[in-house]
Amino acid sequence: MNRRLAKSLTLAALATGAALCVLAVTVAPARLLVHLDNDYLRISVTPRLNFLAGRTLERLKDGASVAFVGQLTIVPDPNSLVTAARSVARFALSYDIWEQKFAVTKMGERPDSRHSKSNLSSAEATENWCLENLTIERSLIPSDRPFYVQLDLRAEDPRDQAGIVGESGISISGVVDLFRNPVKSGQKPLRVTNGPLRLADLRKAGHG
Amino acid sequence: MSRSALPALALLLTLPFGSSIICGSLFADEELYRAAAETNVNRRYTIESIAVAGVQIDRAKLPSRLRQRMNALVGKHCDVAVLQELAADLRSELHLREVNQHLLRGSRPDRVRVDFDVVRKPIDISVPRFLYHSQQGFSGEVAAQSRIGENSFSIVAVSNGDDLTERFTGIAARYDDSRLGTDRVRFGIGFEDYHEQWNSATRAAIEPDTQPFDLYRSRRNIAPELTFVLMKPVTVSVGTSFERTESENPATGARSANAITAELHYGRKIEGDTVQQTVDGRYGLRVGSHGLGSDYSYSRHMISLRYEIKSGRQTASDEFIGGAMAGAAPMFERFVLGSSDTLRGWDRYAIDPLGGDRMVHNSLTYGYRLGERTAEVFYDSGALWNEGGSARFRHSVGVGYRQGVFVLTMAFPVTQGRIEPVFMAGMNY
């Protein structure tokens, strides 16, 4: 009897431990990895940010277009309003419903300065492509003082005024809906920060 | 125009543009979203078919303009930006909570099917129409509507100083079943409860002992109606109207104005490649009889004919209405000219403060479209008189500016002496 009880307790402890490990992995905060690549500061995030998920991914797989705005900033302190350098990139994503591949375009100032990649096999590969194309010029990074690198990502909301003014008049319900559900995509803005960092340290090796 | 009306007028002038100002600030990156649609990888596929809520567009109940736009996309490359605009217009015109487009694989690897998934609002509260008239003041409605299957319910709060000799304010409720056993039969029942306000000119025109007009302070109506679709453009409606008025004169008290109602309607759109024509005709009959328990015995006939032609940027339309009554009818049945769509520019109380029992009117309009905006000029002519009297024709001209459902109008009566223009700003009037 005692042996059976001991066995049950051991199994329960193992199960609890395994559950805690899974939970720890699941809720592990994203870390922003920063490295220098020739004249650019580049980033990656581990574990995966998973910004192509949920409703956003559903919309993509329905053939819709999804737009993301990414911003990389160099700041003296976390949440500082003063920035030393900033880079903003706008990404247009879609999903080929026949090929079942993702495509992404980094929007430029002009249509001919767009940069695209298609045949991406997974959402993760698409996310990685977006992050790889979000860079800051090395010359803009302060070399004499520590700094923080901050990544912000947000989905652009395809809201419109339709449903408020139409042939049947002004919909008060539409106005209420608009202000009650400010973000239709269900995607909250994401922010990941790393620091304090020094340029000299980044020069030596890839820095996490 | 009174000084107190100026702030209200300024507010109204901003209304056509108000929604775009609000939404423009909220959706500053709409341009990015449009650019994203333009780079969608599914653009290379051809649209095989389009459905709304799983129903193919040929069978879906849609406004003809939207159906036409959807039909035009079949066989073309899948432009996601255009599909987004269509989804937004569907949402707007059908007052839906949400419309999302889904692309599905077609019958061949280079083809896709489009399905617009719709989410209805359980209850839609809206302002279906409003009007500011520089002589008559404000008229408007606030409505709550709900639809369950083929059944629709609505409750509307109304204040209207435009349609009748009096201003009526109150509540109207309505139930409609758009399919009573078959698609060819519809049933509707309306309930109205209004309080009336009479213009001083109307009161002054009443001579209590010599004229049979009763100024009531309230009226209540229940009107069931059956509509039969004889063929696609022709419908016939028959019903009854059980109306009760409460006189301002205590000696008169409550009076019944029950009537049998009937309407014949013909409506047709002829859509060519470059020219679109609309023909609309109505004949309405209301007969009040002592046999229905009515205190009034009368018959009222009204006919309206409208023809519109659109070609490119240009639109021209002509609308004729005419009416006649026999017997002694209550005040709300009497014809009026000088409203927001008849003899615009004229003061209705200067034409006849009691309305008339004979009326003819014609309105000719020309519009030129510039993008979403339309500039209009119009010419109205009409006569209002009473049986045994002589018809005197009056004329008016004016200009209008229309953007979507919003309209601004300045109208001038064609008359000798001092001319005072009438300004109107409104929506769906």
XYZ file of C-alpha atoms in Angstrom:
637
model
C 0.000 0.000 0.000
C 2.803 2.347 0.975
C 4.631 1.490 -2.235
C 1.526 2.278 -4.317
C 1.060 5.558 -2.450
C 4.713 6.474 -3.005
C 4.366 5.630 -6.708
C 1.247 7.804 -7.015
C 2.937 10.692 -5.241
C 5.987 10.385 -7.517
C 3.759 10.425 -10.618
C 1.855 13.430 -9.306
C 5.095 15.272 -8.587
C 6.429 14.462 -12.061
C 3.175 15.594 -13.686
C 3.206 18.837 -11.684
C 6.845 19.424 -12.627
C 6.131 18.783 -16.294
C 3.123 21.132 -16.207
C 5.206 23.847 -14.570
C 7.926 23.395 -17.217
C 5.337 23.703 -20.018
C 3.862 26.778 -18.328
C 7.323 28.279 -17.920
C 8.056 27.745 -21.609
C 4.644 29.099 -22.612
C 4.837 32.260 -20.591
C 8.575 32.854 -21.083
C 8.905 36.543 -22.017
C 10.198 37.324 -25.480
C 13.868 38.381 -25.565
C 15.120 40.832 -28.122
C 18.429 39.680 -29.592
C 20.595 42.432 -31.071
C 23.632 42.089 -33.337
C 25.673 44.101 -35.759
C 25.765 43.079 -39.390
C 28.264 45.293 -41.229
C 26.719 48.782 -41.221
C 23.402 47.777 -39.668
C 22.010 46.828 -36.300
C 19.733 43.847 -36.763
C 17.380 42.090 -34.410
C 15.701 38.773 -33.775
C 13.309 37.661 -31.062
C 13.294 34.468 -29.044
C 11.014 32.727 -28.424
C 8.996 33.592 -31.504
C 6.849 36.730 -31.128
C 3.911 34.978 -32.806
C 2.399 38.158 -34.145
C 0.951 36.230 -37.076
C -1.585 34.297 -35.068
C -5.244 34.251 -34.106
C -7.571 36.567 -36.007
C -4.711 38.071 -38.038
C -3.684 34.649 -39.343
C -7.328 33.760 -40.018
C -7.737 36.896 -42.107
C -4.596 36.117 -44.056
C -5.771 32.564 -44.769
C -9.094 34.012 -45.969
C -7.098 35.767 -48.680
C -7.216 39.221 -47.084
C -4.274 41.590 -46.804
C -2.780 42.446 -43.451
C -0.566 45.430 -42.790
C 1.960 45.712 -39.974
C 3.984 48.668 -38.826
C 7.286 47.887 -37.097
C 9.407 50.425 -35.284
C 12.919 49.987 -33.942
C 14.175 52.698 -31.627
C 17.416 53.405 -29.758
C 16.567 55.087 -26.457
C 18.670 56.127 -23.439
C 16.190 54.542 -21.010
C 13.272 52.123 -21.342
C 10.057 54.017 -22.188
C 12.046 57.199 -22.761
C 10.383 59.777 -24.982
C 13.775 60.882 -26.290
C 15.116 58.701 -29.070
C 18.667 58.533 -30.366
C 17.680 56.730 -33.543
C 14.510 55.389 -35.088
C 13.603 53.142 -37.982
C 10.027 52.528 -39.129
C 9.045 49.850 -41.620
C 5.638 49.019 -43.031
C 4.875 45.488 -44.121
C 2.051 44.220 -46.320
C 1.324 40.524 -45.885
C -0.851 38.106 -47.820
C -1.331 34.362 -48.183
C -1.598 32.510 -51.466
C -4.708 30.364 -51.068
C -3.667 27.933 -53.833
C 0.062 27.627 -53.064
C -0.516 27.975 -49.293
C 2.529 30.226 -48.985
C 2.959 33.604 -47.391
C 4.126 36.723 -49.206
C 5.367 39.931 -47.667
C 6.258 43.349 -49.050
C 8.207 46.016 -47.226
C 6.605 49.228 -48.350
C 8.892 52.004 -49.498
C 8.441 55.712 -49.917
C 7.626 55.064 -53.569
C 6.033 51.987 -55.222
C 9.347 51.202 -56.995
C 11.246 51.097 -53.697
C 9.203 48.168 -52.401
C 11.044 45.031 -51.329
C 9.168 41.714 -51.486
C 9.511 38.081 -50.594
C 7.078 35.339 -51.537
C 6.833 31.560 -51.166
C 7.430 31.763 -47.425
C 6.288 28.416 -46.119
C 5.277 29.359 -42.591
C 4.047 32.224 -40.457
C 7.289 31.987 -38.463
C 9.428 32.424 -41.590
C 7.294 35.444 -42.530
C 7.688 36.987 -39.083
C 11.454 36.435 -39.269
C 11.654 38.110 -42.679
C 9.866 41.169 -41.286
C 12.252 41.387 -38.306
C 15.327 40.886 -40.513
C 14.200 43.823 -42.608
C 13.812 46.112 -39.648
C 17.264 47.631 -39.167
C 18.999 50.734 -37.878
C 22.121 52.219 -39.413
C 25.142 51.664 -37.221
C 26.283 55.265 -37.641
C 23.130 56.445 -35.813
C 23.851 54.431 -32.660
C 25.595 56.332 -29.825
C 29.079 54.880 -29.264
C 29.863 56.761 -26.059
C 26.985 55.743 -23.800
C 24.742 52.771 -23.031
C 21.408 52.506 -24.783
C 18.304 50.375 -25.021
C 16.898 48.833 -28.193
C 13.117 48.816 -28.383
C 10.936 46.962 -30.897
C 7.289 47.950 -31.407
C 4.928 46.085 -33.693
C 1.305 46.810 -34.412
C -1.228 45.559 -36.932
C -2.883 48.255 -39.000
C -6.610 48.135 -38.575
C -8.689 48.022 -41.749
C -11.487 49.995 -40.149
C -13.576 52.229 -42.288
C -16.503 54.561 -41.941
C -18.837 52.209 -43.759
C -21.672 51.048 -41.577
C -21.973 54.536 -40.102
C -23.194 56.566 -43.060
C -25.135 54.715 -45.734
C -28.168 55.031 -47.973
C -30.366 54.270 -44.988
C -28.940 57.167 -42.965
C -26.524 57.555 -40.085
C -26.171 54.444 -37.947
C -25.822 55.365 -34.272
C -25.099 51.673 -33.546
C -22.205 51.901 -36.016
C -20.714 54.877 -34.173
C -21.090 53.025 -30.840
C -19.425 49.919 -32.345
C -16.568 52.021 -33.665
C -15.718 53.466 -30.266
C -16.493 50.281 -28.317
C -14.189 48.090 -30.457
C -11.257 50.366 -31.292
C -9.091 47.486 -32.573
C -10.966 45.233 -34.973
C -7.991 42.975 -35.701
C -7.811 41.886 -32.064
C -4.038 42.343 -32.266
C -2.584 44.325 -29.397
C 0.596 46.297 -30.058
C 3.743 44.365 -29.096
C 6.832 45.845 -27.433
C 10.134 44.121 -26.626
C 13.151 45.890 -25.141
C 16.797 44.963 -24.534
C 19.461 46.939 -22.690
C 21.435 48.590 -21.462
C 23.808 47.791 -24.324
C 27.068 49.280 -25.550
C 28.140 49.510 -29.157
C 31.602 48.243 -28.223
C 30.108 45.048 -26.806
C 27.996 44.519 -29.935
C 31.121 44.959 -32.082
C 32.858 42.086 -30.326
C 30.132 39.503 -30.902
C 26.415 38.919 -31.488
C 24.799 40.201 -28.297
C 21.636 38.837 -26.665
C -33.524 83.139 -41.461
C -33.561 83.735 -37.725
C -30.328 84.441 -35.866
C -30.943 81.510 -33.496
C -30.946 79.146 -36.441
C -27.443 80.118 -37.532
C -25.486 77.813 -35.141
C -27.712 74.907 -36.144
C -27.172 75.783 -39.775
C -23.403 75.890 -39.304
C -23.557 72.440 -37.700
C -25.619 71.112 -40.586
C -23.193 72.474 -43.149
C -20.431 70.408 -41.574
C -22.485 67.185 -41.578
C -21.721 66.005 -45.102
C -18.059 66.209 -44.265
C -18.208 65.412 -40.540
C -17.987 61.661 -40.864
C -14.938 61.819 -43.110
C -13.231 64.282 -40.740
C -13.800 61.981 -37.735
C -12.891 58.828 -39.580
C -9.968 60.421 -41.385
C -8.247 61.174 -38.092
C -8.942 57.719 -36.698
C -7.804 55.819 -39.747
C -4.729 57.768 -40.728
C -3.006 54.669 -42.124
C -5.844 53.684 -44.451
C -3.416 54.408 -47.305
C -1.074 51.684 -46.043
C -3.943 49.234 -45.881
C -4.898 50.103 -49.455
C -1.275 49.590 -50.568
C -1.269 46.245 -48.738
C -4.336 45.167 -50.715
C -2.600 46.163 -53.940
C 0.330 43.850 -53.195
C -1.884 40.870 -52.300
C -0.458 37.708 -53.842
C -3.950 36.461 -54.826
C -4.312 39.239 -57.394
C -3.021 36.904 -60.083
C -6.082 34.640 -59.797
C -9.347 35.127 -61.676
C -12.622 35.485 -59.798
C -14.862 32.557 -60.676
C -17.942 33.496 -58.641
C -19.118 35.795 -55.860
C -21.539 34.950 -53.066
C -22.977 36.895 -50.149
C -23.458 34.842 -46.969
C -23.114 31.713 -49.095
C -25.830 32.784 -51.570
C -24.743 33.427 -55.163
C -25.245 37.064 -56.204
C -27.941 36.170 -58.753
C -30.136 34.903 -55.908
C -28.995 37.150 -53.052
C -31.212 40.068 -52.006
C -28.977 43.004 -52.872
C -29.329 46.584 -54.085
C -29.041 46.445 -57.872
C -26.022 48.780 -57.914
C -24.028 46.428 -55.678
C -25.146 43.378 -57.632
C -24.007 45.076 -60.834
C -20.602 45.892 -59.339
C -20.164 42.320 -58.143
C -21.191 40.837 -61.475
C -18.635 43.059 -63.189
C -15.830 41.489 -61.096
C -16.536 37.906 -62.169
C -13.958 36.865 -64.758
C -11.562 39.628 -63.721
C -8.370 39.401 -61.689
C -8.928 39.272 -57.943
C -8.380 42.864 -56.845
C -8.486 42.667 -53.047
C -8.667 46.467 -52.733
C -11.876 46.475 -54.789
C -13.267 43.569 -52.736
C -12.555 45.529 -49.548
C -14.436 48.531 -50.925
C -17.346 46.281 -51.859
C -17.376 44.760 -48.371
C -17.447 48.260 -46.876
C -20.322 49.302 -49.177
C -22.274 46.121 -48.378
C -21.872 46.869 -44.697
C -22.953 50.422 -45.214
C -25.963 49.850 -47.464
C -27.350 46.848 -45.604
C -26.479 48.320 -42.186
C -24.570 45.243 -41.117
C -22.273 44.951 -38.140
C -19.474 43.369 -40.133
C -18.700 42.108 -43.633
C -15.560 40.072 -44.325
C -14.496 38.725 -47.667
C -13.210 35.146 -47.892
C -11.266 33.845 -50.862
C -11.822 30.165 -51.560
C -10.218 27.914 -54.121
C -12.104 27.821 -57.426
C -12.727 24.928 -59.793
C -9.282 25.403 -61.404
C -5.904 26.314 -59.913
C -5.984 29.807 -61.428
C -9.449 30.666 -60.117
C -10.885 31.769 -56.803
C -14.362 32.112 -55.358
C -15.288 35.094 -53.205
C -17.735 34.820 -50.315
C -18.755 37.898 -48.334
C -19.477 36.736 -44.821
C -22.001 39.032 -43.117
C -22.700 39.641 -39.434
C -26.015 41.332 -38.758
C -26.695 43.819 -36.001
C -29.315 42.539 -33.542
C -30.678 46.076 -33.260
C -29.648 48.999 -35.412
C -30.280 52.479 -34.080
C -30.018 55.089 -36.779
C -30.995 58.530 -37.993
C -32.651 57.563 -41.295
C -33.322 61.143 -42.356
C -33.385 64.726 -41.214
C -34.021 68.134 -42.718
C -33.428 71.727 -41.843
C -35.738 74.040 -43.780
C -35.220 77.774 -43.293
C -39.001 78.376 -43.103
C -40.236 75.170 -41.493
C -37.405 74.415 -39.067
C -36.211 70.882 -38.338
C -37.759 67.571 -39.312
C -36.154 64.264 -38.513
C -36.394 60.688 -37.372
C -34.498 58.398 -35.031
C -35.174 54.702 -35.621
C -34.455 51.402 -33.909
C -34.704 48.446 -36.262
C -34.294 44.737 -35.909
C -34.566 41.894 -38.364
C -35.073 38.202 -37.652
C -35.227 36.146 -40.827
C -37.996 37.565 -42.998
C -39.445 39.606 -40.122
C -38.446 43.179 -39.455
C -39.471 45.463 -36.605
C -38.935 49.175 -36.291
C -39.760 51.935 -33.831
C -39.275 55.483 -35.059
C -39.396 58.761 -33.149
C -40.624 61.413 -35.592
C -40.938 65.159 -35.747
C -42.126 66.234 -39.181
C -43.011 69.738 -40.264
C -42.590 69.013 -43.966
C -45.196 66.561 -45.244
C -48.543 67.899 -43.974
C -50.196 71.206 -43.191
C -49.402 70.579 -39.524
C -46.235 69.525 -37.709
C -46.676 66.059 -36.203
C -44.454 64.633 -33.504
C -44.582 61.193 -31.962
C -43.842 57.515 -32.383
C -44.356 55.148 -35.313
C -43.852 51.401 -34.995
C -43.962 48.845 -37.757
C -43.770 45.103 -38.283
C -43.148 43.581 -41.721
C -43.079 39.998 -42.892
C -41.453 40.048 -46.323
C -42.519 36.475 -47.076
C -46.004 35.446 -46.023
C -45.954 31.804 -47.103
C -44.610 32.781 -50.501
C -42.187 35.395 -51.910
C -45.162 36.988 -53.691
C -47.068 38.027 -50.561
C -45.885 40.425 -47.839
C -47.624 41.547 -44.706
C -47.069 44.726 -42.739
C -48.755 46.504 -39.880
C -47.997 50.037 -38.754
C -48.903 51.935 -35.624
C -48.619 55.717 -35.277
C -49.232 58.033 -32.345
C -48.688 61.736 -33.039
C -49.313 65.086 -31.423
C -49.989 67.961 -33.760
C -48.886 71.592 -33.865
C -50.782 73.964 -36.116
C -49.287 76.958 -37.813
C -50.794 80.336 -36.911
C -51.621 80.892 -40.598
C -53.679 77.687 -40.606
C -55.488 78.683 -37.415
C -56.216 82.129 -38.828
C -57.647 80.602 -42.024
C -60.167 78.491 -40.134
C -63.588 80.049 -39.745
C -65.267 77.784 -37.207
C -68.826 78.061 -38.361
C -68.313 78.183 -42.083
C -65.689 75.562 -42.863
C -65.696 71.841 -42.084
C -62.070 71.656 -40.917
C -61.304 70.099 -37.559
C -57.941 70.906 -35.953
C -57.061 67.858 -33.883
C -54.408 67.833 -31.191
C -53.468 64.182 -31.569
C -54.086 61.257 -33.853
C -53.494 57.542 -33.559
C -53.483 55.044 -36.406
C -53.266 51.274 -36.880
C -52.814 50.199 -40.477
C -52.461 46.532 -41.529
C -51.549 45.938 -45.174
C -51.023 43.044 -47.570
C -48.763 43.429 -50.604
C -48.924 41.111 -53.601
C -46.068 40.897 -56.091
C -47.969 40.380 -59.341
C -44.801 40.291 -61.433
C -41.313 41.552 -60.704
C -41.884 45.293 -61.332
C -45.582 45.402 -60.314
C -47.002 45.197 -56.789
C -50.484 45.791 -55.415
C -51.119 46.642 -51.767
C -54.458 46.590 -49.984
C -55.125 47.423 -46.393
C -57.099 49.363 -43.875
C -56.321 52.395 -41.769
C -58.031 52.723 -38.406
C -57.272 56.307 -37.460
C -58.650 58.261 -34.544
C -58.230 61.984 -33.970
C -58.718 63.966 -30.769
C -60.068 67.411 -31.581
C -58.835 70.610 -29.996
C -62.485 71.504 -29.680
C -63.913 69.657 -26.635
C -67.361 69.741 -28.208
C -66.092 67.739 -31.181
C -64.075 65.231 -29.111
C -62.691 62.096 -30.720
C -63.387 61.319 -34.364
C -62.686 58.248 -36.443
C -61.098 58.522 -39.852
C -61.121 54.861 -40.887
C -60.325 54.066 -44.499
C -59.637 51.300 -46.966
C -56.275 51.782 -48.659
C -54.870 50.483 -51.927
C -51.749 51.138 -53.951
C -50.523 49.992 -57.339
C -46.764 50.323 -57.862
C -44.627 49.840 -60.931
C -40.845 50.178 -60.610
C -38.236 49.222 -63.171
C -34.578 49.872 -63.800
C -33.159 49.503 -67.278
C -29.401 49.219 -67.038
C -27.448 49.539 -70.257
C -23.696 49.757 -70.767
C -23.612 53.541 -70.754
C -27.156 54.601 -69.872
C -29.208 53.666 -66.819
C -32.912 54.467 -66.707
C -35.347 54.255 -63.811
C -39.109 54.293 -64.213
C -41.342 54.475 -61.166
C -45.109 54.904 -61.049
C -47.638 54.789 -58.201
C -51.353 55.139 -57.842
C -52.744 55.374 -54.307
C -56.363 55.301 -53.182
C -57.846 55.912 -49.740
C -61.574 55.630 -49.176
C -63.174 56.674 -45.896
C -66.705 55.497 -45.342
C -69.332 55.645 -42.622
C -69.665 51.911 -43.222
C -66.173 51.485 -41.705
C -67.240 53.400 -38.610
C -65.615 56.574 -39.930
C -66.890 60.063 -39.188
C -65.504 61.144 -42.551
C -66.714 60.001 -45.935
C -64.289 60.705 -48.737
C -62.049 59.286 -51.429
C -58.489 60.385 -52.104
C -56.588 59.591 -55.283
C -52.931 60.258 -55.841
C -50.665 59.401 -58.733
C -46.904 59.835 -59.070
C -44.672 59.153 -62.071
C -40.910 59.436 -62.079
C -38.377 58.924 -64.834
C -34.627 59.212 -64.381
C -31.808 58.768 -66.863
C -28.108 58.557 -66.021
C -25.287 58.631 -68.502
C -21.687 59.079 -67.452
C -21.514 62.080 -65.150
C -24.933 63.395 -66.077
C -28.332 62.711 -64.542
C -31.728 64.054 -65.572
C -35.049 63.296 -63.938
C -38.662 64.324 -64.168
C -41.279 63.663 -61.506
C -44.971 64.340 -61.809
C -47.502 64.045 -59.001
C -51.189 64.718 -59.063
C -54.006 64.236 -56.606
C -57.707 64.779 -56.097
C -60.171 64.247 -53.258
C -63.936 64.030 -53.124
C -66.033 64.379 -49.977
C -65.023 65.651 -46.547
C -61.570 64.388 -45.581
C -59.570 64.996 -42.398
C -56.755 67.569 -42.501
C -53.933 65.021 -42.731
C -55.284 63.860 -46.113
C -55.116 67.311 -47.704
C -52.470 68.033 -50.335
C -49.605 70.426 -49.685
C -47.150 72.190 -52.013
C -44.098 74.137 -50.841
C -42.391 71.257 -49.030
C -38.805 69.988 -49.349
C -39.609 68.312 -52.678
C -42.503 70.330 -54.115
C -42.454 73.995 -55.201
C -39.201 74.406 -53.308
C -38.701 78.080 -52.473
C -42.376 78.805 -51.824
C -43.893 79.279 -48.387
C -46.546 76.559 -48.121
C -48.766 78.771 -45.952
C -48.641 81.538 -48.545
C -49.889 79.060 -51.181
C -52.743 77.769 -49.026
C -52.559 77.480 -45.220
C -55.206 74.728 -45.261
C -53.769 72.727 -48.123
C -55.962 71.813 -51.068
C -58.103 68.982 -52.411
C -56.663 69.226 -55.940
C -52.990 69.270 -56.783
C -50.628 68.847 -59.707
C -46.859 69.264 -59.585
C -43.879 68.611 -61.805
C -40.203 68.704 -60.935
C -37.409 68.658 -63.490
C -33.832 68.110 -62.248
C -30.446 68.017 -63.950
C -27.346 66.834 -62.090
C -23.652 66.730 -62.945
C -21.460 64.387 -60.946
C -17.943 65.334 -59.855
C -16.485 62.318 -58.069
C -18.796 61.520 -55.167
C -20.416 64.958 -55.369
C -23.262 66.053 -57.569
C -24.235 69.601 -58.481
C -27.911 69.980 -59.362
C -30.274 72.531 -60.840
C -34.046 72.100 -60.722
C -37.257 73.644 -61.898
C -40.527 73.025 -60.016
C -44.001 74.001 -61.139
C -47.345 73.177 -59.637
C -50.817 74.234 -58.632
C -52.899 73.627 -55.518
C -56.567 74.438 -55.412
C -59.962 73.348 -54.135
C -62.902 71.866 -55.966
C -64.799 74.613 -57.751
C -61.845 76.995 -57.512
C -59.334 77.868 -60.217
C -55.825 76.442 -60.457
C -53.009 78.979 -60.296
C -49.661 77.634 -61.382
C -46.541 78.649 -59.480
C -42.921 78.065 -60.396
C -39.593 77.892 -58.606
C -35.952 77.254 -59.506
C -32.949 76.298 -57.439
C -29.532 74.752 -57.109
C -28.413 71.820 -55.000
C -25.292 70.058 -53.889
C -25.464 66.368 -53.110
C -22.832 64.154 -51.532
C -23.970 60.610 -50.825
C -27.145 60.898 -48.797
C -26.518 64.535 -47.800
C -28.008 67.411 -49.704
C -27.845 71.212 -49.557
C -30.415 73.186 -51.545
C -31.102 76.851 -52.227
C -34.476 77.479 -53.887
C -36.078 80.658 -55.254
C -39.773 81.230 -55.940
C -40.446 82.700 -59.388
C -42.630 85.645 -58.473
C -42.826 89.383 -58.763
C -41.659 91.602 -55.938
C -39.251 90.681 -53.156
C -37.827 87.176 -53.487
C -36.779 85.390 -50.319
C -34.772 82.231 -51.009
C -35.353 79.055 -49.031
C -32.372 77.122 -47.736
C -32.543 73.403 -46.995
C -29.925 71.014 -45.615
C -30.718 67.424 -44.986
C -30.151 63.757 -45.393
C -32.382 61.401 -47.413
C -34.933 64.199 -48.004
